[in-house]
GROMACS .gro file of N, CA and C in nm:
model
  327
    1UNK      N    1  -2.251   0.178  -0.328
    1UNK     CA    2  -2.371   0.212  -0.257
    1UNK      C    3  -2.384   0.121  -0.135
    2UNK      N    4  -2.411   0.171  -0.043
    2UNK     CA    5  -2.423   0.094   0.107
    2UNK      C    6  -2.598   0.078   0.114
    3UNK      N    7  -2.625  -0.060   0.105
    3UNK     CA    8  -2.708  -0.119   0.152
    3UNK      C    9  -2.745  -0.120   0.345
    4UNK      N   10  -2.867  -0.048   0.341
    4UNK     CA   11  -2.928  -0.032   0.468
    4UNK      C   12  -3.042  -0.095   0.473
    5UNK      N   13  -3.112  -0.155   0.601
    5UNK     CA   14  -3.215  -0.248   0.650
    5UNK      C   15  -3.297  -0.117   0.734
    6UNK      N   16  -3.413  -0.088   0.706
    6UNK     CA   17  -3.476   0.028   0.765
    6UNK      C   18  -3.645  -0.058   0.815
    7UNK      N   19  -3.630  -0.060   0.905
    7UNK     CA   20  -3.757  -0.129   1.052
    7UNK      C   21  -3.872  -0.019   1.018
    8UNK      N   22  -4.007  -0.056   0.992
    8UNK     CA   23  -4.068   0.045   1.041
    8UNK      C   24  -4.182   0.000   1.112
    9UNK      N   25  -4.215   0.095   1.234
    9UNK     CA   26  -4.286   0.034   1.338
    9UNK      C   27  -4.209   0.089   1.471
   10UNK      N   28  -4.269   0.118   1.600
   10UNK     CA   29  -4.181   0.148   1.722
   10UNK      C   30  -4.163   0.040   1.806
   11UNK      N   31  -4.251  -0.072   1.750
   11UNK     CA   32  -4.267  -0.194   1.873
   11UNK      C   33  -4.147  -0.265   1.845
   12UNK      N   34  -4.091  -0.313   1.717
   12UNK     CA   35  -3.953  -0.430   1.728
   12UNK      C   36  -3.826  -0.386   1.800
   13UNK      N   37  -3.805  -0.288   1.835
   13UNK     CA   38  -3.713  -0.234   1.915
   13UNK      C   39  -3.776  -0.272   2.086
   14UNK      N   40  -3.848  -0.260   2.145
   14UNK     CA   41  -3.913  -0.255   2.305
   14UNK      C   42  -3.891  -0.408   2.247
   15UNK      N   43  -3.983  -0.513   2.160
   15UNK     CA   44  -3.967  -0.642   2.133
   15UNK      C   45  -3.853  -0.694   2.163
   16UNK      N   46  -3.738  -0.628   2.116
   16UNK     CA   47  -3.622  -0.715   2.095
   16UNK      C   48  -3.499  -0.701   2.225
   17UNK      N   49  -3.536  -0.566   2.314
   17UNK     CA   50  -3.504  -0.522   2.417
   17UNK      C   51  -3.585  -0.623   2.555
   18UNK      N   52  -3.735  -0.589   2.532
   18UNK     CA   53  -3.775  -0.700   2.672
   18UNK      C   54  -3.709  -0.834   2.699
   19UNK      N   55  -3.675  -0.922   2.665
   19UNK     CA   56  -3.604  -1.060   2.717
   19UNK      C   57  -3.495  -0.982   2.789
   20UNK      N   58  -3.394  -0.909   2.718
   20UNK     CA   59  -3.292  -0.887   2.806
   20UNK      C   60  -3.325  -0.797   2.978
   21UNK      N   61  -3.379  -0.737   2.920
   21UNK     CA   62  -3.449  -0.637   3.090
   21UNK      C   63  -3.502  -0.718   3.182
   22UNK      N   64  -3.535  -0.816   3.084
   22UNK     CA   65  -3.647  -0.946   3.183
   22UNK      C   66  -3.510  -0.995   3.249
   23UNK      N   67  -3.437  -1.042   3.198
   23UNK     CA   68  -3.299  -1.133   3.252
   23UNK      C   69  -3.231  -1.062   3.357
   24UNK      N   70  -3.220  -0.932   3.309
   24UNK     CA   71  -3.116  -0.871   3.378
   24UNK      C   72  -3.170  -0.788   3.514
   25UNK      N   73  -3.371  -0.824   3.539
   25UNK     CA   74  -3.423  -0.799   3.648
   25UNK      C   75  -3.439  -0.856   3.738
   26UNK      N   76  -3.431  -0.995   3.658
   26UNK     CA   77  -3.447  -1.166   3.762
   26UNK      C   78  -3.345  -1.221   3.793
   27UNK      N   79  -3.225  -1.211   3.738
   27UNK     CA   80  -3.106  -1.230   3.780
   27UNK      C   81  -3.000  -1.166   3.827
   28UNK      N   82  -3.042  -1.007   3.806
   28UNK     CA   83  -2.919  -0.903   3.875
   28UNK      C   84  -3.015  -0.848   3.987
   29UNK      N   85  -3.126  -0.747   3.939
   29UNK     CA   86  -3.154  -0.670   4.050
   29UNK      C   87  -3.267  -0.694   4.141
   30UNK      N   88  -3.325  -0.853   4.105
   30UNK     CA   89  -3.406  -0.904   4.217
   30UNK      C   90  -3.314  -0.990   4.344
   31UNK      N   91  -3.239  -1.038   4.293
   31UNK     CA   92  -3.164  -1.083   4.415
   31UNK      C   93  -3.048  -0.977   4.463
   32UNK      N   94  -3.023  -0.870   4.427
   32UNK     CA   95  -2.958  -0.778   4.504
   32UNK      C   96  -2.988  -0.748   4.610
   33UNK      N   97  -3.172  -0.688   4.531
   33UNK     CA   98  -3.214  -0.583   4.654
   33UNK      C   99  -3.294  -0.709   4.748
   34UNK      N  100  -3.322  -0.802   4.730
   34UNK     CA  101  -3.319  -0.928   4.830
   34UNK      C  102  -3.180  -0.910   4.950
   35UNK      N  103  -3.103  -0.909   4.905
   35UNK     CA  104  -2.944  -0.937   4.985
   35UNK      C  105  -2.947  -0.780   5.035
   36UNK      N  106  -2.982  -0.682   5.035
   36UNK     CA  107  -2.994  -0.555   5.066
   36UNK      C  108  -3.112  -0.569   5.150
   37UNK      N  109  -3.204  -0.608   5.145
   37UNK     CA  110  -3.344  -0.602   5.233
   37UNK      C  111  -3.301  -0.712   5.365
   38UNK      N  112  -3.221  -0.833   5.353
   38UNK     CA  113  -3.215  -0.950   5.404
   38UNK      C  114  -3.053  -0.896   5.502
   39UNK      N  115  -2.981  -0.791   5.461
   39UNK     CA  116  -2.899  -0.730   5.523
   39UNK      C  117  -2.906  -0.678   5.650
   40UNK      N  118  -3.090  -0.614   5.666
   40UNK     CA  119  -3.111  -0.534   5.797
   40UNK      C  120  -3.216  -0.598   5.839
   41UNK      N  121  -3.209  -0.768   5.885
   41UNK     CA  122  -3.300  -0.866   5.957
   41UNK      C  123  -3.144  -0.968   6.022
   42UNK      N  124  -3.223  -0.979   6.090
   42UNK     CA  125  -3.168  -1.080   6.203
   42UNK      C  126  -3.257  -1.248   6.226
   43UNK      N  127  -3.200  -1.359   6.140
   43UNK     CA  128  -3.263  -1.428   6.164
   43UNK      C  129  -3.201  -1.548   6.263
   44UNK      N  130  -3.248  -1.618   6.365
   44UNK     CA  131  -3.205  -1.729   6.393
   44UNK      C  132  -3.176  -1.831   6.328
   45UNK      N  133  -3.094  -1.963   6.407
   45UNK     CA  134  -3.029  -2.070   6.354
   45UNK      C  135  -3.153  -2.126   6.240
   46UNK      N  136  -3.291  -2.147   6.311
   46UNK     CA  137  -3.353  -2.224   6.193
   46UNK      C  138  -3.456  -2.155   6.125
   47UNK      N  139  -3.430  -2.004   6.120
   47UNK     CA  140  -3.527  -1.950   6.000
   47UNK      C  141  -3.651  -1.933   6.087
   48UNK      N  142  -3.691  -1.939   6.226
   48UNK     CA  143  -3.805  -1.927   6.258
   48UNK      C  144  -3.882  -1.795   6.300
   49UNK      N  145  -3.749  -1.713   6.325
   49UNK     CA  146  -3.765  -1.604   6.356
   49UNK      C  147  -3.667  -1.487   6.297
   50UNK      N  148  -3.770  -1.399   6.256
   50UNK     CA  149  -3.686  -1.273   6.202
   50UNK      C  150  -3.691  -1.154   6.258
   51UNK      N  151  -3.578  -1.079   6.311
   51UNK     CA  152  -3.597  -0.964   6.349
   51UNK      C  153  -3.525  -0.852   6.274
   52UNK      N  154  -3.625  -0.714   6.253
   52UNK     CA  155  -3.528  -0.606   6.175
   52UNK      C  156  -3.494  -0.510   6.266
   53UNK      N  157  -3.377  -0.524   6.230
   53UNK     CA  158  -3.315  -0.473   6.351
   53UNK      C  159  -3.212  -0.344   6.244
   54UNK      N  160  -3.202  -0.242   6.175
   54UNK     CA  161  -3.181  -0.151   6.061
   54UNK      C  162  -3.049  -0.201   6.097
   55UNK      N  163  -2.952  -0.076   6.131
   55UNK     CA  164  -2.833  -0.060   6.061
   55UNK      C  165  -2.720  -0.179   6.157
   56UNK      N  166  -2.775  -0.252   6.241
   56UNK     CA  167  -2.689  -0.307   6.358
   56UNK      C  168  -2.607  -0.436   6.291
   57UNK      N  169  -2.591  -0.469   6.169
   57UNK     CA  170  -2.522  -0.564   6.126
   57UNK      C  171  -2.375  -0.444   6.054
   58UNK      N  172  -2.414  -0.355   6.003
   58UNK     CA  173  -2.331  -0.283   5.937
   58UNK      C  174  -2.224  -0.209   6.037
   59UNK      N  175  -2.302  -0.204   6.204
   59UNK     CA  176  -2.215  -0.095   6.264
   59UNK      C  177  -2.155  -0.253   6.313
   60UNK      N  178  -2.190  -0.331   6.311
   60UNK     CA  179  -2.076  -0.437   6.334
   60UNK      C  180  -1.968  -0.477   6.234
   61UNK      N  181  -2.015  -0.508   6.100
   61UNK     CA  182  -1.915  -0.504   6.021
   61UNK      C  183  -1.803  -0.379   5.990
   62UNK      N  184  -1.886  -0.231   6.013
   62UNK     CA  185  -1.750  -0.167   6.009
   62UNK      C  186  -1.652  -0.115   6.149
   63UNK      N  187  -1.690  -0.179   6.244
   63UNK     CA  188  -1.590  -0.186   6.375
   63UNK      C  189  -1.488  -0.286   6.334
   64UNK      N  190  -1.491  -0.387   6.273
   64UNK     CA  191  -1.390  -0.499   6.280
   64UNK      C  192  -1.272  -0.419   6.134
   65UNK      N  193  -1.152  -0.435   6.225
   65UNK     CA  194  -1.045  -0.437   6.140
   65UNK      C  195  -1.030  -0.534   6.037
   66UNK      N  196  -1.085  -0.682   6.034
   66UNK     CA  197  -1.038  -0.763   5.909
   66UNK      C  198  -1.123  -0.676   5.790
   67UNK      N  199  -1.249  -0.636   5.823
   67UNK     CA  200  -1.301  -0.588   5.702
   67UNK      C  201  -1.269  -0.497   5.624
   68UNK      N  202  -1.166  -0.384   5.670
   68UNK     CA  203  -1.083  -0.308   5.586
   68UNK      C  204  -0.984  -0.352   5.543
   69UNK      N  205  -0.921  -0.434   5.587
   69UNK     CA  206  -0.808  -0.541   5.530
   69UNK      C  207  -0.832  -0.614   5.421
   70UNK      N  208  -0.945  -0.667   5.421
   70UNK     CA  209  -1.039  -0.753   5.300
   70UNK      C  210  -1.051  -0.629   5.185
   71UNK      N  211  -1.104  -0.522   5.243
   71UNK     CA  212  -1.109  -0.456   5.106
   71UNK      C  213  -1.031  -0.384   5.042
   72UNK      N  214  -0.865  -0.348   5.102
   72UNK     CA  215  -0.770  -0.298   5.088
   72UNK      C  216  -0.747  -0.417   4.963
   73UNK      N  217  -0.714  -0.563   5.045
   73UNK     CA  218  -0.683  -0.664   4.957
   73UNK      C  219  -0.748  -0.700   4.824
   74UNK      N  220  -0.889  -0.654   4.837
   74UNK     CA  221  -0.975  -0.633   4.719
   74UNK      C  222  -0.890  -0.544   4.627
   75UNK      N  223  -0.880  -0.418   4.681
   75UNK     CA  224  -0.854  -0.303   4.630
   75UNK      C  225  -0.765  -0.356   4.536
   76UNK      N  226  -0.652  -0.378   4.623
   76UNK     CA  227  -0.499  -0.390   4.540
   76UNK      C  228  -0.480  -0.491   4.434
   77UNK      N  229  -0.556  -0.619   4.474
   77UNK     CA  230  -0.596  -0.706   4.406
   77UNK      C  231  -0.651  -0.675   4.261
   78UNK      N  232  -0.773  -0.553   4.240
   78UNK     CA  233  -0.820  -0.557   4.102
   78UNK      C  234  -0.777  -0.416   4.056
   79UNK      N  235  -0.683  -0.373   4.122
   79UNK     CA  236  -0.581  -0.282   4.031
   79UNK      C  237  -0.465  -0.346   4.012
   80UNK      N  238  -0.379  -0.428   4.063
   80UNK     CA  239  -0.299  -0.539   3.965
   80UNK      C  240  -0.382  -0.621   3.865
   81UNK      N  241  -0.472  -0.680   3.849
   81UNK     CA  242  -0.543  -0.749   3.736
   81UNK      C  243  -0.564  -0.652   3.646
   82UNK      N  244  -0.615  -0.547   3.665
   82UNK     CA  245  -0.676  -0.414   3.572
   82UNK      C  246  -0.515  -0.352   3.508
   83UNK      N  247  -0.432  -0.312   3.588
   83UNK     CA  248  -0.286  -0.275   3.514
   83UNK      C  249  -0.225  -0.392   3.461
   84UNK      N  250  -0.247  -0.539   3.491
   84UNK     CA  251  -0.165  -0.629   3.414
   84UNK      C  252  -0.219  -0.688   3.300
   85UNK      N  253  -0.362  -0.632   3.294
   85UNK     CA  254  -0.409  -0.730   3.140
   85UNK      C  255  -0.437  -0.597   3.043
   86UNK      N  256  -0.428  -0.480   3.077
   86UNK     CA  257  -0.427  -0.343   3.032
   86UNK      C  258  -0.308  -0.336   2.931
   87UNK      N  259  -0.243  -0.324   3.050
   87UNK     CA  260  -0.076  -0.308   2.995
   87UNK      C  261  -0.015  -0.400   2.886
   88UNK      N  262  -0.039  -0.563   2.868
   88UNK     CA  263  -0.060  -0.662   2.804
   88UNK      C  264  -0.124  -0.644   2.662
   89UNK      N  265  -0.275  -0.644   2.664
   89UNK     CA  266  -0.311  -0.572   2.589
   89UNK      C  267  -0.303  -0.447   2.489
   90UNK      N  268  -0.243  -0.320   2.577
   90UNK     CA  269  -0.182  -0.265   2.489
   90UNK      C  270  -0.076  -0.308   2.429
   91UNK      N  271   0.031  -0.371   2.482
   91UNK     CA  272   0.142  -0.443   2.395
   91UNK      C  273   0.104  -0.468   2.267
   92UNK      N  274  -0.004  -0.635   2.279
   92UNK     CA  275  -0.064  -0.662   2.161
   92UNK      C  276  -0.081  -0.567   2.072
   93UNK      N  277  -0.146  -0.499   2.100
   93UNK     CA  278  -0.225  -0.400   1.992
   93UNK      C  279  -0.113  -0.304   1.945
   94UNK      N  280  -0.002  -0.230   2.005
   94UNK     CA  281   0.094  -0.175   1.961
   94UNK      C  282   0.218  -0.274   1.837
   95UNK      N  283   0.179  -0.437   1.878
   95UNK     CA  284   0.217  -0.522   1.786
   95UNK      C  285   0.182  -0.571   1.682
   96UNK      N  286   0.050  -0.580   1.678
   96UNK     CA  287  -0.048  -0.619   1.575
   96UNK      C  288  -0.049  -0.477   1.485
   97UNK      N  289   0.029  -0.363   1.501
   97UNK     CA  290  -0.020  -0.237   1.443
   97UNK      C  291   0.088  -0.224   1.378
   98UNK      N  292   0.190  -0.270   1.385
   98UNK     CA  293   0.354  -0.267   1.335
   98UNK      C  294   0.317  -0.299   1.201
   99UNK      N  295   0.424  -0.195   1.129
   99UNK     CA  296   0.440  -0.232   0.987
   99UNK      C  297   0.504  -0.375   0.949
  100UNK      N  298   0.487  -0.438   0.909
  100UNK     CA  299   0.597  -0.577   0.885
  100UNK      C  300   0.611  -0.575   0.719
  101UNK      N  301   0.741  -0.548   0.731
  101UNK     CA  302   0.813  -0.589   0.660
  101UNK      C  303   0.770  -0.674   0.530
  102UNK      N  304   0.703  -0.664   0.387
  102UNK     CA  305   0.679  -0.781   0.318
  102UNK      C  306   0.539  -0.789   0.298
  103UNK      N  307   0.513  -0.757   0.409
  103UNK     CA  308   0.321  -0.745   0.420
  103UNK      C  309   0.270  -0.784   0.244
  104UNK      N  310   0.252  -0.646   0.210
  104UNK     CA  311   0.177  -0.628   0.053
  104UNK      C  312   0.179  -0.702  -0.015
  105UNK      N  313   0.329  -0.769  -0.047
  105UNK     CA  314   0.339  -0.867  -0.116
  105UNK      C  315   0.271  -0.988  -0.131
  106UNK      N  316   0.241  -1.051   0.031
  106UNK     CA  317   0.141  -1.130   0.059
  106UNK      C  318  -0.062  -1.132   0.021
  107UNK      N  319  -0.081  -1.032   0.012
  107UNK     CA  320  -0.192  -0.972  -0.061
  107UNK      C  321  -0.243  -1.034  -0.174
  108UNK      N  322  -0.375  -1.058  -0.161
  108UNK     CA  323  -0.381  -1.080  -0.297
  108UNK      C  324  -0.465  -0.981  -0.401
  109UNK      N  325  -0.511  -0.921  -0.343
  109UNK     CA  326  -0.622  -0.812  -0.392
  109UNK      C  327  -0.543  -0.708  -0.373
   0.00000   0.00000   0.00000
């Protein structure tokens, strides 16, 4: 017979969920959309002045050739990491799955 733990109530679930939403609002998607808002201003050397000026940082970044170079290099970069610890990995696991030889014997149950 399988022993089950049964909650009743709708609140310990939202309970046990809020800390993480809290974390993952104050540390992922408040400083994103900061760096997204702070993307289409123009500030001087000492912060005294800000101007929004919309898309004029972006039509500068995509005129320059290093920046497709950078992300080509990105590119290629995390599809060798992604095919070399993939590929690796499956090894393992195609090894760890092998019959060996003797196994049972070792058993004690």
């Amino acid at each position: 017979m399988e022993k089950r733990a049964i909650f009743g109530g709708r609140a310990l679930p939202y309970l046990l969920l809020g800390p993480q939403l809290a974390v993952t609002l104050v540390f992922f998607y408040w400083p994103a959309s900061q760096a997204v808002w702070q993307s289409f201003l123009l500030q001087d050397a000492f912060g005294l002045r800000t101007d929004f000026i919309w898309f004029e940082n972006y039509r500068e970044l995509f005129a320059q050739a290093d920046y497709y170079r950078a992300m080509a290099t990105t590119a290629v970069f995390a599809l060798a990491v992604t095919v070399l610890s993939l590929s690796i990995a499956l090894l393992f696991a195609v090894q760890a799955d092998k019959h060996i030889k003797g196994a049972g014997s070792t058993r004690l149950c």
